[in-house]
Amino acid sequence: MRIITIAWRNLWRKPWRTVITSGSIFFGVLLSTFMTSMQYGSYESMINNVVKFYSGYMQIFTQDYHENKTINNTFVFNDSIRQIIEDEPKLTNYTSRLEYFSLASSENLTKGSVIIGIDPKRENMVTGLKKWVEKGQYLSKDDNAVLIATDLAKYLKVGVGDTIVLYGQGYHGVLAAGIYPVKGILKFPSPELNKQFIYMPLNSCQQLFSAPNRLSSLVLMLHDNYQLPSALSHLKSKIKPPFMIRSWEELQPGLVQMIEGDKAGGLFMKSILYLIITFGILGTILMMVSERKRELGVMIAIGMQRYLLSRILFIETFFIGLLGAAAGIAASIPLTYYYYLNPMPLEGDAAKTMIDMGIEPYMYFSIQPDIYYVQAIVVFIITLFIAVYPVIKAYTLSLTSALRS
Amino acid sequence: MNVIEIKGLTKIYKTSEVIVKAVNGIDINFEEGEFTAIVGPSGSGKTTFLNMLGGLDKPTSGKVIISGIDVWKLSSRQLIDFRMNNIGFVFQSYNLIPVLTAGENVEFIMHLQGKPKKEREKRTKDLLEAVGIGNRINARPSKLSGGQQQRVAVARALASKPEFILADEPTANLDSKATNSLLELMSQMNKKYNTTFIFATHDQRVMDKAHRIVTIEDGKILSDEYFERD
Ligand SMILES: Nc1ncnc2c1ncn2[C@@H]1O[C@H](COP(=O)(O)OP(=O)(O)O)[C@@H](O)[C@H]1O
Ligand SMILES: [Mg+2]
């Protein structure tokens, strides 16, 4: 008789109890996986919002620009920087930008705006800008025209084909002014972006600000956030002053903090969930051992070593955890995968706040592998912890009292 | 030859209220092939005595020497192995491991002893046939009657080829028919394998079969008598 067989049969002596105990683990794992998948999904979408819409995973600029974002602290894109970027294997793409503030006016309305000079083709590859064109057309390299964000266009009361005047300060205090036709209207999912952005081809922008060949930043893309740490440290080692490189995490410390805070909150809830489950399993195991006291005594009496007995009890506890965790993970994979493919649309107040915060009103799900295996590890640790009790019992059971029971 | 020598065996239970001398200085020897009943009223110390003799309950003082080995000088691990190889147990009830079939219950102890599979299977079959349960080899204990369960317990006790078998009120939960046939079986086994049987009992039917009756009261031997049977 292998002890594993004995343990397995013991589990099914009271099938309902095993089913209910494993079932509680099953639901705990399912709930926890679902929650985590949703959490991670929302982080991923927030990161995407920031990274893929605008900031990229990393940016290169000058140290001076980092301190003070003026047109005077821009730089000329030289070959040595280009070489470093092109040699970095993890980068999937990069684009150049010249970014500064100016006033934008239509006939009799004026508003402060962010002017972004872009390489239209590269910008589209990096941030997919083209897909936000609501009306009109996307830019091409030699255009001397602008794309204007929808809320700003509404404010200025301009449409496709109208012209706007940009004026402000250029490189080293030179006056910057120009007249540009509106080639298209951009509608971003984020209201924040819709209020202030004007895009124009890099050349026109450099002319406007009298800053030929100058850039404010280089935006670098990776396949995903997992590539970030190694690519960042590699690039940091190569990029020398006056240049510097920053990750989105460094550029958006608020977002990072928010994610960390939310993770801690989730962890707290999951801890409570698992604590409840732990006591549920513990109750079952306590009952299982106390009911079988006499039988355990007989086994030791006839010659079973206590360590073998403790192994049987350990395996029983472990099986209960394994059954529940395996079933929970097996059920949660298709469920989260479904919602990963079909994000849950949100309605009502929640959706409104999200829109206000610049987030698309969808509940996104993540299918990162650690969402699943971390649950397995947690249940495994819980079971190990609980199994301490029967193991100790096997070693300390008093034969005479067990046999007299 | 003496299989078991017992010297000054004493067990004192201390509870918060009272001190009970459950066994109070017993000296006695048992020989190979004995068929002996330890009798006495309830609470006289039979179970305590048997448990100390069987290496289950540690004496307060005194010695149990089995085949020259001072049992209570063994480490707890050695003691478990010693019980496995030298002593067969038949308890009053619920002797068997519920999740194992009759056959597996018998085989289990040989498995613990590390006997090869072939030998285990053959001996299991032989023993269950000898105790009259050959046709129920695959039945779980819950599907067997009380008498059948006790027979399987006897088969299991014999399976390890022990020096002797200790049976604490083995017939207490059986009707008279089952009691008679279990007694018949044990006496057969005693003759066939020359295995020593020591019972604790206050069942007259068991006493009638015993070759030796040791009467204890208040933890002391009151009398020790031998009888000629058939
Ligand atoms: N664990 C214990 N604690 C205290 N007293 C006990 C314990 N076990 C047995 N006794 C006492 O020891 C005496 C002998 O008990 P026992 O050996 O069970 O007798 P018998 O088997 O002859 O009925 C009784 O008075 C009983 O109450
Ligand atoms: Mg008793």
mmCIF file of N, CA and C in Angstrom, chain A residues 88-194:
data_model
loop_
_atom_site.group_PDB
_atom_site.id
_atom_site.type_symbol
_atom_site.label_atom_id
_atom_site.label_comp_id
_atom_site.label_asym_id
_atom_site.label_seq_id
_atom_site.Cartn_x
_atom_site.Cartn_y
_atom_site.Cartn_z
ATOM 1 N N GLU A 88 20.752 49.476 -29.752
ATOM 2 C CA GLU A 88 20.063 48.846 -28.609
ATOM 3 C C GLU A 88 19.038 47.830 -29.131
ATOM 4 N N PRO A 89 19.308 46.537 -28.900
ATOM 5 C CA PRO A 89 18.468 45.517 -29.555
ATOM 6 C C PRO A 89 17.018 45.489 -29.067
ATOM 7 N N LYS A 90 16.775 45.908 -27.847
ATOM 8 C CA LYS A 90 15.409 45.776 -27.305
ATOM 9 C C LYS A 90 14.457 46.855 -27.831
ATOM 10 N N LEU A 91 15.023 47.932 -28.403
ATOM 11 C CA LEU A 91 14.152 49.000 -28.887
ATOM 12 C C LEU A 91 13.422 48.544 -30.144
ATOM 13 N N THR A 92 12.121 48.810 -30.190
ATOM 14 C CA THR A 92 11.364 48.441 -31.378
ATOM 15 C C THR A 92 11.228 49.636 -32.308
ATOM 16 N N ASN A 93 11.359 50.841 -31.767
ATOM 17 C CA ASN A 93 11.096 52.036 -32.538
ATOM 18 C C ASN A 93 11.543 53.261 -31.766
ATOM 19 N N TYR A 94 11.714 54.359 -32.477
ATOM 20 C CA TYR A 94 11.909 55.614 -31.753
ATOM 21 C C TYR A 94 11.473 56.760 -32.642
ATOM 22 N N THR A 95 11.221 57.888 -32.029
ATOM 23 C CA THR A 95 10.829 59.057 -32.824
ATOM 24 C C THR A 95 11.364 60.328 -32.170
ATOM 25 N N SER A 96 11.463 61.410 -32.979
ATOM 26 C CA SER A 96 12.007 62.671 -32.464
ATOM 27 C C SER A 96 10.878 63.677 -32.312
ATOM 28 N N ARG A 97 11.005 64.529 -31.305
ATOM 29 C CA ARG A 97 9.983 65.563 -31.112
ATOM 30 C C ARG A 97 10.631 66.891 -30.743
ATOM 31 N N LEU A 98 9.959 67.935 -31.157
ATOM 32 C CA LEU A 98 10.312 69.259 -30.651
ATOM 33 C C LEU A 98 9.028 69.816 -30.057
ATOM 34 N N GLU A 99 9.098 70.123 -28.791
ATOM 35 C CA GLU A 99 7.874 70.434 -28.070
ATOM 36 C C GLU A 99 8.047 71.766 -27.354
ATOM 37 N N TYR A 100 7.062 72.656 -27.520
ATOM 38 C CA TYR A 100 7.142 73.908 -26.783
ATOM 39 C C TYR A 100 5.755 74.525 -26.701
ATOM 40 N N PHE A 101 5.669 75.601 -25.932
ATOM 41 C CA PHE A 101 4.368 76.254 -25.768
ATOM 42 C C PHE A 101 4.262 77.443 -26.705
ATOM 43 N N SER A 102 3.038 77.696 -27.130
ATOM 44 C CA SER A 102 2.802 78.970 -27.812
ATOM 45 C C SER A 102 1.320 79.284 -27.706
ATOM 46 N N LEU A 103 0.954 80.449 -28.155
ATOM 47 C CA LEU A 103 -0.458 80.793 -28.187
ATOM 48 C C LEU A 103 -0.994 80.379 -29.539
ATOM 49 N N ALA A 104 -2.233 79.914 -29.524
ATOM 50 C CA ALA A 104 -2.905 79.569 -30.782
ATOM 51 C C ALA A 104 -4.135 80.453 -30.892
ATOM 52 N N SER A 105 -4.297 81.090 -32.059
ATOM 53 C CA SER A 105 -5.443 81.987 -32.230
ATOM 54 C C SER A 105 -6.210 81.649 -33.486
ATOM 55 N N SER A 106 -7.504 81.763 -33.396
ATOM 56 C CA SER A 106 -8.336 81.786 -34.592
ATOM 57 C C SER A 106 -8.755 83.252 -34.752
ATOM 58 N N GLU A 107 -9.825 83.495 -35.441
ATOM 59 C CA GLU A 107 -10.183 84.890 -35.725
ATOM 60 C C GLU A 107 -10.118 85.793 -34.493
ATOM 61 N N ASN A 108 -10.915 85.475 -33.483
ATOM 62 C CA ASN A 108 -10.802 86.339 -32.306
ATOM 63 C C ASN A 108 -10.712 85.581 -30.977
ATOM 64 N N LEU A 109 -10.254 84.346 -31.051
ATOM 65 C CA LEU A 109 -10.068 83.569 -29.823
ATOM 66 C C LEU A 109 -8.613 83.108 -29.721
ATOM 67 N N THR A 110 -8.102 83.064 -28.501
ATOM 68 C CA THR A 110 -6.702 82.689 -28.299
ATOM 69 C C THR A 110 -6.599 81.752 -27.107
ATOM 70 N N LYS A 111 -5.695 80.777 -27.230
ATOM 71 C CA LYS A 111 -5.502 79.864 -26.096
ATOM 72 C C LYS A 111 -4.061 79.374 -26.088
ATOM 73 N N GLY A 112 -3.513 79.197 -24.888
ATOM 74 C CA GLY A 112 -2.182 78.608 -24.757
ATOM 75 C C GLY A 112 -2.238 77.139 -25.118
ATOM 76 N N SER A 113 -1.246 76.676 -25.908
ATOM 77 C CA SER A 113 -1.295 75.289 -26.378
ATOM 78 C C SER A 113 0.091 74.663 -26.325
ATOM 79 N N VAL A 114 0.090 73.362 -26.398
ATOM 80 C CA VAL A 114 1.355 72.637 -26.503
ATOM 81 C C VAL A 114 1.567 72.309 -27.971
ATOM 82 N N ILE A 115 2.670 72.801 -28.506
ATOM 83 C CA ILE A 115 2.974 72.541 -29.916
ATOM 84 C C ILE A 115 3.976 71.400 -29.970
ATOM 85 N N ILE A 116 3.654 70.380 -30.731
ATOM 86 C CA ILE A 116 4.556 69.242 -30.822
ATOM 87 C C ILE A 116 4.951 69.029 -32.270
ATOM 88 N N GLY A 117 6.233 69.183 -32.518
ATOM 89 C CA GLY A 117 6.740 68.910 -33.847
ATOM 90 C C GLY A 117 7.117 67.443 -33.930
ATOM 91 N N ILE A 118 6.599 66.763 -34.944
ATOM 92 C CA ILE A 118 6.814 65.317 -35.028
ATOM 93 C C ILE A 118 7.284 64.898 -36.400
ATOM 94 N N ASP A 119 7.884 63.717 -36.413
ATOM 95 C CA ASP A 119 8.146 63.030 -37.674
ATOM 96 C C ASP A 119 6.895 62.186 -37.908
ATOM 97 N N PRO A 120 5.988 62.614 -38.831
ATOM 98 C CA PRO A 120 4.655 61.994 -38.886
ATOM 99 C C PRO A 120 4.693 60.475 -38.998
ATOM 100 N N LYS A 121 5.621 59.960 -39.825
ATOM 101 C CA LYS A 121 5.640 58.522 -40.049
ATOM 102 C C LYS A 121 6.094 57.776 -38.795
ATOM 103 N N ARG A 122 7.193 58.250 -38.218
ATOM 104 C CA ARG A 122 7.729 57.582 -37.029
ATOM 105 C C ARG A 122 6.788 57.743 -35.827
ATOM 106 N N GLU A 123 6.248 58.945 -35.695
ATOM 107 C CA GLU A 123 5.333 59.192 -34.582
ATOM 108 C C GLU A 123 4.162 58.201 -34.641
ATOM 109 N N ASN A 124 3.684 57.969 -35.854
ATOM 110 C CA ASN A 124 2.560 57.048 -35.991
ATOM 111 C C ASN A 124 2.962 55.625 -35.634
ATOM 112 N N MET A 125 4.210 55.262 -35.965
ATOM 113 C CA MET A 125 4.649 53.915 -35.612
ATOM 114 C C MET A 125 4.802 53.765 -34.104
ATOM 115 N N VAL A 126 5.198 54.851 -33.457
ATOM 116 C CA VAL A 126 5.449 54.769 -32.024
ATOM 117 C C VAL A 126 4.159 54.913 -31.213
ATOM 118 N N THR A 127 3.381 55.938 -31.495
ATOM 119 C CA THR A 127 2.207 56.188 -30.662
ATOM 120 C C THR A 127 0.881 55.992 -31.400
ATOM 121 N N GLY A 128 0.971 55.638 -32.665
ATOM 122 C CA GLY A 128 -0.268 55.409 -33.418
ATOM 123 C C GLY A 128 -1.129 56.666 -33.504
ATOM 124 N N LEU A 129 -0.484 57.796 -33.672
ATOM 125 C CA LEU A 129 -1.206 59.077 -33.657
ATOM 126 C C LEU A 129 -2.310 59.133 -34.713
ATOM 127 N N LYS A 130 -2.019 58.486 -35.860
ATOM 128 C CA LYS A 130 -2.936 58.595 -36.997
ATOM 129 C C LYS A 130 -4.347 58.119 -36.648
ATOM 130 N N LYS A 131 -4.427 57.110 -35.759
ATOM 131 C CA LYS A 131 -5.747 56.547 -35.507
ATOM 132 C C LYS A 131 -6.646 57.506 -34.725
ATOM 133 N N TRP A 132 -6.080 58.583 -34.187
ATOM 134 C CA TRP A 132 -6.911 59.539 -33.437
ATOM 135 C C TRP A 132 -7.433 60.676 -34.316
ATOM 136 N N VAL A 133 -7.062 60.587 -35.630
ATOM 137 C CA VAL A 133 -7.568 61.631 -36.536
ATOM 138 C C VAL A 133 -9.071 61.415 -36.717
ATOM 139 N N GLU A 134 -9.842 62.427 -36.281
ATOM 140 C CA GLU A 134 -11.291 62.275 -36.294
ATOM 141 C C GLU A 134 -11.865 62.807 -37.607
ATOM 142 N N LYS A 135 -11.328 63.962 -38.001
ATOM 143 C CA LYS A 135 -11.768 64.585 -39.256
ATOM 144 C C LYS A 135 -10.528 65.028 -40.006
ATOM 145 N N GLY A 136 -10.631 65.155 -41.328
ATOM 146 C CA GLY A 136 -9.490 65.612 -42.104
ATOM 147 C C GLY A 136 -8.471 64.505 -42.278
ATOM 148 N N GLN A 137 -7.200 64.897 -42.404
ATOM 149 C CA GLN A 137 -6.178 63.912 -42.724
ATOM 150 C C GLN A 137 -4.963 64.051 -41.830
ATOM 151 N N TYR A 138 -4.208 62.948 -41.803
ATOM 152 C CA TYR A 138 -2.984 62.923 -41.022
ATOM 153 C C TYR A 138 -1.901 63.723 -41.754
ATOM 154 N N LEU A 139 -0.868 64.093 -41.014
ATOM 155 C CA LEU A 139 0.196 64.913 -41.596
ATOM 156 C C LEU A 139 1.136 64.089 -42.454
ATOM 157 N N SER A 140 1.779 64.766 -43.417
ATOM 158 C CA SER A 140 2.952 64.129 -44.014
ATOM 159 C C SER A 140 4.134 65.079 -43.822
ATOM 160 N N LYS A 141 5.326 64.502 -44.051
ATOM 161 C CA LYS A 141 6.577 65.131 -43.645
ATOM 162 C C LYS A 141 6.740 66.590 -44.109
ATOM 163 N N ASP A 142 6.309 66.844 -45.327
ATOM 164 C CA ASP A 142 6.588 68.163 -45.883
ATOM 165 C C ASP A 142 5.431 69.144 -45.763
ATOM 166 N N ASP A 143 4.388 68.711 -45.068
ATOM 167 C CA ASP A 143 3.261 69.621 -44.854
ATOM 168 C C ASP A 143 3.710 70.840 -44.061
ATOM 169 N N ASN A 144 3.010 71.919 -44.289
ATOM 170 C CA ASN A 144 3.189 73.090 -43.436
ATOM 171 C C ASN A 144 1.825 73.382 -42.824
ATOM 172 N N ALA A 145 1.345 72.362 -42.093
ATOM 173 C CA ALA A 145 -0.029 72.411 -41.571
ATOM 174 C C ALA A 145 -0.041 71.800 -40.175
ATOM 175 N N VAL A 146 -1.205 71.845 -39.527
ATOM 176 C CA VAL A 146 -1.283 71.306 -38.165
ATOM 177 C C VAL A 146 -2.457 70.344 -38.010
ATOM 178 N N LEU A 147 -2.307 69.468 -36.960
ATOM 179 C CA LEU A 147 -3.438 68.689 -36.462
ATOM 180 C C LEU A 147 -3.785 69.308 -35.116
ATOM 181 N N ILE A 148 -5.054 69.472 -34.877
ATOM 182 C CA ILE A 148 -5.429 70.145 -33.642
ATOM 183 C C ILE A 148 -6.416 69.272 -32.856
ATOM 184 N N ALA A 149 -6.205 69.200 -31.561
ATOM 185 C CA ALA A 149 -7.045 68.341 -30.722
ATOM 186 C C ALA A 149 -8.461 68.895 -30.641
ATOM 187 N N THR A 150 -9.408 67.991 -30.528
ATOM 188 C CA THR A 150 -10.812 68.339 -30.759
ATOM 189 C C THR A 150 -11.362 69.429 -29.831
ATOM 190 N N ASP A 151 -11.074 69.346 -28.535
ATOM 191 C CA ASP A 151 -11.628 70.343 -27.618
ATOM 192 C C ASP A 151 -11.026 71.731 -27.861
ATOM 193 N N LEU A 152 -9.738 71.708 -28.198
ATOM 194 C CA LEU A 152 -9.073 72.974 -28.516
ATOM 195 C C LEU A 152 -9.684 73.580 -29.782
ATOM 196 N N ALA A 153 -9.927 72.710 -30.785
ATOM 197 C CA ALA A 153 -10.539 73.172 -32.031
ATOM 198 C C ALA A 153 -11.917 73.763 -31.763
ATOM 199 N N LYS A 154 -12.674 73.093 -30.898
ATOM 200 C CA LYS A 154 -14.005 73.602 -30.557
ATOM 201 C C LYS A 154 -13.894 74.967 -29.898
ATOM 202 N N TYR A 155 -12.922 75.078 -28.999
ATOM 203 C CA TYR A 155 -12.750 76.339 -28.287
ATOM 204 C C TYR A 155 -12.420 77.465 -29.257
ATOM 205 N N LEU A 156 -11.513 77.132 -30.179
ATOM 206 C CA LEU A 156 -11.087 78.164 -31.134
ATOM 207 C C LEU A 156 -12.081 78.317 -32.282
ATOM 208 N N LYS A 157 -13.067 77.434 -32.292
ATOM 209 C CA LYS A 157 -14.088 77.423 -33.356
ATOM 210 C C LYS A 157 -13.445 77.298 -34.735
ATOM 211 N N VAL A 158 -12.542 76.342 -34.859
ATOM 212 C CA VAL A 158 -11.947 76.085 -36.176
ATOM 213 C C VAL A 158 -12.230 74.658 -36.604
ATOM 214 N N GLY A 159 -12.272 74.453 -37.899
ATOM 215 C CA GLY A 159 -12.475 73.124 -38.459
ATOM 216 C C GLY A 159 -11.417 72.852 -39.509
ATOM 217 N N VAL A 160 -11.512 71.682 -40.143
ATOM 218 C CA VAL A 160 -10.560 71.314 -41.180
ATOM 219 C C VAL A 160 -10.643 72.343 -42.309
ATOM 220 N N GLY A 161 -9.466 72.825 -42.768
ATOM 221 C CA GLY A 161 -9.432 73.809 -43.842
ATOM 222 C C GLY A 161 -9.316 75.239 -43.342
ATOM 223 N N ASP A 162 -9.706 75.479 -42.074
ATOM 224 C CA ASP A 162 -9.519 76.815 -41.501
ATOM 225 C C ASP A 162 -8.049 77.029 -41.190
ATOM 226 N N THR A 163 -7.701 78.249 -40.847
ATOM 227 C CA THR A 163 -6.301 78.500 -40.493
ATOM 228 C C THR A 163 -6.222 78.989 -39.059
ATOM 229 N N ILE A 164 -5.067 78.697 -38.430
ATOM 230 C CA ILE A 164 -4.823 79.244 -37.102
ATOM 231 C C ILE A 164 -3.468 79.935 -37.109
ATOM 232 N N VAL A 165 -3.328 80.852 -36.190
ATOM 233 C CA VAL A 165 -2.061 81.571 -36.038
ATOM 234 C C VAL A 165 -1.400 81.089 -34.755
ATOM 235 N N LEU A 166 -0.107 80.742 -34.858
ATOM 236 C CA LEU A 166 0.647 80.380 -33.662
ATOM 237 C C LEU A 166 1.665 81.477 -33.421
ATOM 238 N N TYR A 167 1.752 81.959 -32.219
ATOM 239 C CA TYR A 167 2.829 82.908 -31.946
ATOM 240 C C TYR A 167 3.275 82.834 -30.503
ATOM 241 N N GLY A 168 4.575 83.013 -30.364
ATOM 242 C CA GLY A 168 5.161 82.917 -29.032
ATOM 243 C C GLY A 168 6.630 83.228 -29.150
ATOM 244 N N GLN A 169 7.436 82.569 -28.273
ATOM 245 C CA GLN A 169 8.854 82.845 -28.260
ATOM 246 C C GLN A 169 9.585 81.669 -28.877
ATOM 247 N N GLY A 170 10.596 81.980 -29.712
ATOM 248 C CA GLY A 170 11.371 80.911 -30.322
ATOM 249 C C GLY A 170 12.728 80.779 -29.657
ATOM 250 N N TYR A 171 13.619 80.066 -30.354
ATOM 251 C CA TYR A 171 14.959 79.785 -29.845
ATOM 252 C C TYR A 171 15.694 81.083 -29.531
ATOM 253 N N HIS A 172 16.269 81.171 -28.333
ATOM 254 C CA HIS A 172 16.996 82.354 -27.880
ATOM 255 C C HIS A 172 16.192 83.643 -28.013
ATOM 256 N N GLY A 173 14.921 83.568 -27.705
ATOM 257 C CA GLY A 173 14.107 84.774 -27.594
ATOM 258 C C GLY A 173 13.594 85.340 -28.897
ATOM 259 N N VAL A 174 13.921 84.654 -29.986
ATOM 260 C CA VAL A 174 13.426 85.140 -31.271
ATOM 261 C C VAL A 174 11.905 85.036 -31.286
ATOM 262 N N LEU A 175 11.252 85.957 -31.936
ATOM 263 C CA LEU A 175 9.800 85.887 -32.041
ATOM 264 C C LEU A 175 9.409 84.717 -32.936
ATOM 265 N N ALA A 176 8.434 83.932 -32.483
ATOM 266 C CA ALA A 176 7.950 82.807 -33.281
ATOM 267 C C ALA A 176 6.538 83.108 -33.706
ATOM 268 N N ALA A 177 6.270 83.062 -35.014
ATOM 269 C CA ALA A 177 4.916 83.307 -35.482
ATOM 270 C C ALA A 177 4.709 82.635 -36.819
ATOM 271 N N GLY A 178 3.513 82.135 -37.038
ATOM 272 C CA GLY A 178 3.220 81.506 -38.316
ATOM 273 C C GLY A 178 1.732 81.268 -38.476
ATOM 274 N N ILE A 179 1.345 81.113 -39.711
ATOM 275 C CA ILE A 179 -0.055 80.826 -40.034
ATOM 276 C C ILE A 179 -0.110 79.430 -40.622
ATOM 277 N N TYR A 180 -1.049 78.596 -40.126
ATOM 278 C CA TYR A 180 -1.086 77.210 -40.581
ATOM 279 C C TYR A 180 -2.514 76.771 -40.838
ATOM 280 N N PRO A 181 -2.710 76.059 -41.946
ATOM 281 C CA PRO A 181 -4.036 75.482 -42.163
ATOM 282 C C PRO A 181 -4.242 74.259 -41.247
ATOM 283 N N VAL A 182 -5.479 74.048 -40.855
ATOM 284 C CA VAL A 182 -5.800 72.855 -40.050
ATOM 285 C C VAL A 182 -6.037 71.697 -41.006
ATOM 286 N N LYS A 183 -5.170 70.661 -40.890
ATOM 287 C CA LYS A 183 -5.302 69.533 -41.816
ATOM 288 C C LYS A 183 -6.207 68.453 -41.238
ATOM 289 N N GLY A 184 -6.263 68.401 -39.904
ATOM 290 C CA GLY A 184 -7.113 67.363 -39.304
ATOM 291 C C GLY A 184 -7.419 67.681 -37.860
ATOM 292 N N ILE A 185 -8.481 67.031 -37.358
ATOM 293 C CA ILE A 185 -8.857 67.177 -35.955
ATOM 294 C C ILE A 185 -8.552 65.859 -35.251
ATOM 295 N N LEU A 186 -7.907 65.947 -34.085
ATOM 296 C CA LEU A 186 -7.547 64.743 -33.325
ATOM 297 C C LEU A 186 -8.515 64.570 -32.166
ATOM 298 N N LYS A 187 -9.001 63.368 -32.011
ATOM 299 C CA LYS A 187 -9.825 63.100 -30.834
ATOM 300 C C LYS A 187 -9.172 61.963 -30.057
ATOM 301 N N PHE A 188 -8.572 62.317 -28.912
ATOM 302 C CA PHE A 188 -7.903 61.316 -28.068
ATOM 303 C C PHE A 188 -8.902 60.743 -27.077
ATOM 304 N N PRO A 189 -8.602 59.570 -26.544
ATOM 305 C CA PRO A 189 -9.492 59.058 -25.494
ATOM 306 C C PRO A 189 -9.347 59.867 -24.201
ATOM 307 N N SER A 190 -8.224 60.584 -24.078
ATOM 308 C CA SER A 190 -8.015 61.315 -22.847
ATOM 309 C C SER A 190 -8.389 62.778 -23.004
ATOM 310 N N PRO A 191 -9.330 63.262 -22.198
ATOM 311 C CA PRO A 191 -9.781 64.656 -22.299
ATOM 312 C C PRO A 191 -8.632 65.637 -22.067
ATOM 313 N N GLU A 192 -7.687 65.253 -21.239
ATOM 314 C CA GLU A 192 -6.543 66.115 -20.939
ATOM 315 C C GLU A 192 -5.795 66.477 -22.225
ATOM 316 N N LEU A 193 -5.572 65.438 -23.049
ATOM 317 C CA LEU A 193 -4.841 65.662 -24.296
ATOM 318 C C LEU A 193 -5.686 66.475 -25.278
ATOM 319 N N ASN A 194 -6.998 66.261 -25.218
ATOM 320 C CA ASN A 194 -7.874 66.933 -26.178
ATOM 321 C C ASN A 194 -7.904 68.446 -26.002
#
